[in-house]
CSV table of C-alpha atoms and ligand atoms in Angstrom, one decimal:
chain,number,residue,atom,x,y,z
A,9,MET,CA,161.6,188.4,40.4
A,10,ILE,CA,159.6,187.2,38.0
A,11,GLU,CA,156.1,189.1,37.4
A,12,MET,CA,153.2,188.5,35.3
A,13,ARG,CA,150.3,190.9,34.2
A,14,SER,CA,147.4,190.4,32.9
A,15,ILE,CA,148.8,187.5,31.0
A,16,HIS,CA,146.8,185.9,28.2
A,17,LYS,CA,147.8,182.9,25.7
A,18,THR,CA,146.0,181.7,22.9
A,19,TYR,CA,147.2,178.5,21.0
A,20,LYS,CA,145.9,179.2,17.4
A,21,ARG,CA,146.1,175.9,15.3
A,22,LYS,CA,144.5,175.3,12.5
A,23,ASN,CA,140.8,176.2,13.4
A,24,ILE,CA,141.1,175.0,17.0
A,25,THR,CA,141.6,177.8,19.4
A,26,THR,CA,143.2,177.0,23.2
A,27,GLU,CA,142.7,179.5,25.6
A,28,ALA,CA,146.3,178.6,27.4
A,29,LEU,CA,146.3,181.4,29.8
A,30,LYS,CA,143.2,183.9,31.1
A,31,GLU,CA,144.4,186.8,32.8
A,32,ILE,CA,147.3,185.4,35.0
A,33,ASN,CA,149.1,187.9,37.5
A,34,LEU,CA,151.9,186.3,39.0
A,35,GLN,CA,154.8,187.5,41.7
A,36,VAL,CA,158.1,185.9,42.7
A,37,GLU,CA,160.2,187.2,44.7
A,38,GLU,CA,163.7,186.2,44.5
A,39,GLY,CA,164.6,183.9,46.8
A,40,ASP,CA,161.7,181.9,46.5
A,41,ILE,CA,160.9,178.0,45.6
A,42,PHE,CA,157.4,179.0,43.7
A,43,GLY,CA,155.4,176.1,43.2
A,44,VAL,CA,153.0,176.2,40.1
A,45,ILE,CA,150.7,173.1,40.9
A,46,GLY,CA,147.5,171.8,38.7
A,47,TYR,CA,146.0,168.9,36.7
A,48,SER,CA,147.5,168.3,33.5
A,49,GLY,CA,145.6,170.7,30.9
A,50,ALA,CA,145.8,173.8,33.3
A,51,GLY,CA,148.3,175.9,31.3
A,52,LYS,CA,151.4,175.3,34.2
A,53,SER,CA,154.4,174.3,31.1
A,54,THR,CA,152.7,177.4,28.8
A,55,LEU,CA,153.2,179.7,31.8
A,56,VAL,CA,156.8,178.8,32.9
A,57,ARG,CA,157.5,178.8,29.3
A,58,LEU,CA,157.1,182.5,29.2
A,59,VAL,CA,159.4,183.0,32.1
A,60,ASN,CA,162.2,182.0,29.8
A,61,TYR,CA,160.4,183.7,26.9
A,62,LEU,CA,159.8,179.8,24.5
A,63,GLU,CA,156.6,181.2,24.5
A,64,ARG,CA,155.5,184.7,23.6
A,65,PRO,CA,152.5,186.1,25.5
A,66,THR,CA,149.0,186.9,23.3
A,67,GLY,CA,148.5,189.8,25.8
A,68,GLY,CA,149.9,191.0,28.5
A,69,LYS,CA,153.8,191.4,30.1
A,70,VAL,CA,156.2,188.9,31.6
A,71,ILE,CA,158.8,191.1,33.7
A,72,VAL,CA,161.7,189.4,34.6
A,73,ASP,CA,164.5,190.7,37.3
A,74,GLY,CA,162.7,194.2,36.5
A,75,GLN,CA,162.8,194.1,32.7
A,76,GLU,CA,159.8,193.6,30.6
A,77,LEU,CA,160.5,190.4,27.8
A,78,ASP,CA,158.7,192.2,25.0
A,79,LYS,CA,160.6,195.8,25.5
A,80,MET,CA,164.1,193.6,24.8
A,81,SER,CA,166.3,194.3,22.0
A,82,ASP,CA,167.5,190.3,20.6
A,83,SER,CA,171.0,190.8,22.5
A,84,LYS,CA,169.7,191.5,25.7
A,85,LEU,CA,167.4,188.6,25.5
A,86,ARG,CA,169.9,186.4,24.9
A,87,ALA,CA,172.2,187.3,27.8
A,88,MET,CA,168.4,187.4,29.5
A,89,LYS,CA,168.3,183.8,28.3
A,90,LYS,CA,171.5,182.8,30.2
A,91,GLN,CA,170.1,184.0,33.6
A,92,ILE,CA,167.4,181.0,33.3
A,93,GLY,CA,168.2,177.8,33.5
A,94,MET,CA,165.6,174.8,33.1
A,95,ILE,CA,165.2,171.0,33.5
A,96,PHE,CA,163.0,169.0,32.3
A,97,GLN,CA,160.7,165.7,32.9
A,98,HIS,CA,162.4,163.6,30.5
A,99,PHE,CA,166.0,165.0,31.2
A,100,ASN,CA,166.5,166.3,27.9
A,101,LEU,CA,170.4,165.1,28.0
A,102,LEU,CA,172.5,164.3,24.6
A,103,GLU,CA,172.6,160.7,24.3
A,104,SER,CA,176.0,160.5,22.7
A,105,LYS,CA,177.8,163.4,24.9
A,106,THR,CA,179.8,162.4,27.6
A,107,ILE,CA,178.2,163.5,31.6
A,108,PHE,CA,181.2,166.1,31.4
A,109,ASP,CA,180.2,167.0,27.8
A,110,ASN,CA,176.8,167.4,29.0
A,111,VAL,CA,177.2,170.2,31.3
A,112,ALA,CA,179.9,172.2,29.4
A,113,ILE,CA,177.4,172.6,27.0
A,114,PRO,CA,176.0,175.4,27.6
A,115,LEU,CA,179.6,176.9,28.3
A,116,ILE,CA,181.0,175.8,24.7
A,117,LEU,CA,178.0,178.1,23.0
A,118,SER,CA,178.7,181.0,25.0
A,119,LYS,CA,183.2,180.5,24.4
A,120,LYS,CA,184.1,180.3,27.7
A,121,PRO,CA,188.0,179.1,27.2
A,122,LYS,CA,188.7,175.4,27.8
A,123,ALA,CA,190.2,176.1,31.7
A,124,GLU,CA,187.3,177.6,32.9
A,125,ILE,CA,185.2,175.5,31.2
A,126,LYS,CA,187.2,172.3,33.2
A,127,LYS,CA,186.8,174.0,36.4
A,128,ARG,CA,183.4,175.2,36.0
A,129,VAL,CA,182.2,170.9,35.1
A,130,MET,CA,184.1,169.5,38.0
A,131,GLU,CA,182.8,172.0,40.3
A,132,LEU,CA,178.9,171.4,39.4
A,133,LEU,CA,179.7,167.5,39.1
A,134,GLU,CA,180.9,167.6,42.6
A,135,PHE,CA,178.3,170.1,43.8
A,136,ILE,CA,175.6,166.9,42.4
A,137,GLY,CA,177.9,164.7,43.7
A,138,LEU,CA,178.3,162.9,40.3
A,139,SER,CA,182.1,163.8,40.1
A,140,ASP,CA,183.0,159.8,39.4
A,141,LYS,CA,181.0,160.0,36.5
A,142,ALA,CA,181.9,162.6,34.0
A,143,LYS,CA,183.5,160.3,31.4
A,144,SER,CA,180.0,158.1,31.9
A,145,TYR,CA,177.1,158.4,29.6
A,146,PRO,CA,173.5,159.4,30.1
A,147,LYS,CA,172.5,155.5,29.6
A,148,GLU,CA,174.5,154.8,32.3
A,149,LEU,CA,172.9,156.6,35.0
A,150,SER,CA,169.9,156.2,36.8
A,151,GLY,CA,166.9,158.4,36.4
A,152,GLY,CA,168.2,160.3,39.8
A,153,GLN,CA,171.5,160.8,38.2
A,154,LYS,CA,170.3,161.8,35.0
A,155,GLN,CA,168.0,164.7,36.6
A,156,ARG,CA,171.4,165.7,38.9
A,157,VAL,CA,173.4,166.4,35.6
A,158,GLY,CA,170.3,168.1,34.3
A,159,ILE,CA,170.3,170.5,37.3
A,160,ALA,CA,174.1,170.9,36.7
A,161,ARG,CA,173.7,171.7,33.0
A,162,ALA,CA,171.2,174.0,33.5
A,163,LEU,CA,173.4,176.0,36.7
A,164,ALA,CA,176.5,176.0,34.7
A,165,SER,CA,175.6,180.0,33.1
A,166,ASN,CA,175.2,180.4,37.1
A,167,PRO,CA,171.7,181.7,37.1
A,168,LYS,CA,169.6,183.6,39.0
A,169,ILE,CA,166.2,181.4,38.3
A,170,LEU,CA,166.0,177.8,37.8
A,171,LEU,CA,163.0,176.4,36.1
A,172,CYS,CA,161.4,172.7,36.9
A,173,ASP,CA,159.3,171.9,34.4
A,174,GLU,CA,157.5,168.6,35.7
A,175,ALA,CA,161.4,167.4,36.6
A,176,THR,CA,160.4,164.6,38.6
A,177,SER,CA,158.0,163.4,37.8
A,178,ALA,CA,159.2,160.4,36.1
A,179,LEU,CA,160.9,159.6,39.5
A,180,ASP,CA,160.1,157.5,42.2
A,181,PRO,CA,159.3,159.0,45.4
A,182,GLN,CA,162.4,158.5,47.3
A,183,THR,CA,164.5,160.1,44.5
A,184,THR,CA,162.1,162.4,44.2
A,185,GLN,CA,163.1,163.3,47.9
A,186,SER,CA,166.8,163.5,46.5
A,187,ILE,CA,166.0,165.7,43.8
A,188,LEU,CA,164.1,168.3,46.3
A,189,GLN,CA,166.9,168.5,48.9
A,190,LEU,CA,169.0,169.1,45.6
A,191,LEU,CA,166.5,171.8,44.6
A,192,LYS,CA,166.8,173.4,48.1
A,193,ARG,CA,170.3,173.4,47.9
A,194,VAL,CA,170.2,175.2,44.7
A,195,ASN,CA,168.3,177.8,46.3
A,196,GLN,CA,170.1,178.3,49.9
A,197,GLU,CA,173.5,177.6,48.3
A,198,TYR,CA,173.6,179.8,44.5
A,199,ASN,CA,171.1,182.0,45.7
A,200,ILE,CA,168.6,181.0,43.0
A,201,THR,CA,165.0,181.6,43.0
A,202,VAL,CA,163.4,178.2,41.6
A,203,MET,CA,159.9,177.6,40.0
A,204,ILE,CA,158.4,174.1,40.3
A,205,ILE,CA,155.7,172.8,38.1
A,206,THR,CA,154.1,169.6,39.2
A,207,HIS,CA,150.5,168.0,39.4
A,208,GLU,CA,152.1,166.4,42.5
A,209,MET,CA,151.1,168.3,46.3
A,210,SER,CA,154.0,166.4,47.6
A,211,VAL,CA,156.4,167.7,46.2
A,212,ILE,CA,154.9,171.6,47.3
A,213,GLN,CA,154.4,170.6,50.6
A,214,GLU,CA,157.8,169.3,50.9
A,215,VAL,CA,160.3,172.4,49.1
A,216,CYS,CA,158.2,175.5,47.9
A,217,ASN,CA,157.6,178.6,50.1
A,218,ARG,CA,155.4,179.7,47.7
A,219,VAL,CA,152.4,178.7,45.6
A,220,ALA,CA,150.4,179.1,43.1
A,221,VAL,CA,147.5,177.0,41.9
A,222,MET,CA,146.4,176.7,38.6
A,223,GLU,CA,142.9,175.2,37.2
A,224,ALA,CA,141.7,175.9,33.5
A,225,GLY,CA,144.4,178.5,32.3
A,226,GLU,CA,143.9,180.5,36.0
A,227,ILE,CA,145.1,180.8,39.2
A,228,ILE,CA,142.8,179.9,41.7
A,229,GLU,CA,144.7,180.5,44.8
A,230,GLN,CA,148.7,182.5,45.4
A,231,GLY,CA,150.4,182.7,48.4
A,232,SER,CA,152.7,181.2,50.9
A,233,VAL,CA,151.8,177.2,50.9
A,234,LEU,CA,150.8,177.0,54.7
A,235,ASP,CA,148.2,180.0,54.0
A,236,VAL,CA,146.8,178.2,50.5
A,237,PHE,CA,147.2,174.2,51.8
A,238,GLY,CA,147.4,174.5,55.6
A,239,HIS,CA,149.8,173.1,58.2
A,240,PRO,CA,150.8,169.6,57.0
B,302,LIG,P1,150.1,171.9,31.5
B,302,LIG,O1,151.0,172.3,31.6
B,302,LIG,O2,148.9,172.5,32.8
B,302,LIG,O3,149.6,170.3,31.8
B,302,LIG,P2,150.0,172.9,29.2
B,302,LIG,O4,150.1,174.4,29.4
B,302,LIG,O5,150.6,172.3,28.6
B,302,LIG,O6,149.2,173.0,30.2
B,302,LIG,O7,148.4,173.0,28.1
B,302,LIG,C1,147.3,174.2,28.4
B,302,LIG,C2,146.7,174.2,27.5
B,302,LIG,O8,147.2,174.6,26.1
B,302,LIG,C3,146.4,172.7,27.3
B,302,LIG,O9,144.9,172.5,26.4
B,302,LIG,C4,147.1,172.4,25.7
B,302,LIG,O10,146.3,171.2,25.2
B,302,LIG,C5,147.4,173.3,25.3
B,302,LIG,N1,148.6,174.0,24.6
B,302,LIG,C6,149.6,173.8,25.0
B,302,LIG,N2,150.9,173.7,24.4
B,302,LIG,C7,150.1,173.7,23.1
B,302,LIG,C8,150.8,173.7,21.4
B,302,LIG,N3,151.8,174.5,21.6
B,302,LIG,N4,149.8,174.1,20.8
B,302,LIG,C9,148.3,173.9,20.9
B,302,LIG,N5,147.8,174.1,22.3
B,302,LIG,C10,148.7,174.1,23.3
B,303,LIG,P1,169.5,157.7,42.2
B,303,LIG,O1,168.5,157.0,43.9
B,303,LIG,O2,168.3,157.2,40.8
B,303,LIG,O3,170.7,156.3,42.0
B,303,LIG,P2,169.9,160.0,43.1
B,303,LIG,O4,170.0,161.0,42.8
B,303,LIG,O5,169.5,159.6,44.7
B,303,LIG,O6,169.4,159.2,42.0
B,303,LIG,O7,171.6,159.7,43.7
B,303,LIG,C1,172.4,159.7,43.2
B,303,LIG,C2,174.0,159.5,43.3
B,303,LIG,O8,174.8,160.0,43.8
B,303,LIG,C3,173.7,157.9,44.6
B,303,LIG,O9,174.7,157.7,44.5
B,303,LIG,C4,174.1,158.6,45.7
B,303,LIG,O10,174.8,158.2,46.8
B,303,LIG,C5,174.8,160.0,45.0
B,303,LIG,N1,174.7,161.1,46.4
B,303,LIG,C6,173.4,161.9,46.4
B,303,LIG,N2,174.1,162.9,47.2
B,303,LIG,C7,175.2,163.2,46.7
B,303,LIG,C8,176.1,164.1,47.4
B,303,LIG,N3,175.2,165.5,48.1
B,303,LIG,N4,177.6,164.0,47.8
B,303,LIG,C9,177.8,162.9,47.2
B,303,LIG,N5,176.6,162.2,46.0
B,303,LIG,C10,175.6,161.8,46.4
């Protein structure tokens, strides 16, 4: 579903050059809950941003759902981006919009009919267990609830892939558990391939089937969670 071949990424800022990724080879299969773990600065965020083309590689190929991103026309790339949802550490909700509107944003942007938007948003709010919060604003929700809304918004345009960048890092352990269980349901009930970036081993062991371990821009190990980390 996601493949990286010989990926290199170098950032150049004025006269400072950072080699964020060096020779990354990665394979995420359809249906995986794939974890990427490593310390801060290892290159995890850069790696995940290559998948939805927020960053372009300096060298190598990123292939998503059988198509090489660099070779796609702009219109195909826009369509591909809709196949990829993303959630963030700090949720990135719009504070001035209701929960309903936050979830509806991707659908409004792609000009779906109003009735369809309403149906889809209410379905998603039910899925995340927050149907009663449609008219609330983000500031009225707990961190865990906000992340649930982030997940619903990411699912709105029916993606095949959900990217999670430190999505539980701002949450307490119990709330983290409930979000991870929700991600498991996203994977199973919606058949979505999930990629989870984290610095926490417990997150990987809780939900991932496969993992890549990153250190200083390289993947130092990759395989099933059991093979890489052994039995819990
Ligand atoms: P992680 O997510 O594992 O913390 P990042 O991918 O954010 O790692 O960062 C990898 C390296 O690339 C770090 O040295 C970081 O400072 C650098 N880096 C990340 N983004 C940028 C950027 N936009 N411009 C310059 N350097 C960056
Ligand atoms: P927090 O712990 O930060 O309040 P959670 O993400 O654990 O947030 O849960 C948010 C709210 O959604 C809670 O009030 C919980 O009772 C409710 N909730 C969680 N899962 C479900 C579910 N599957 N169906 C209905 N409601 C749920």
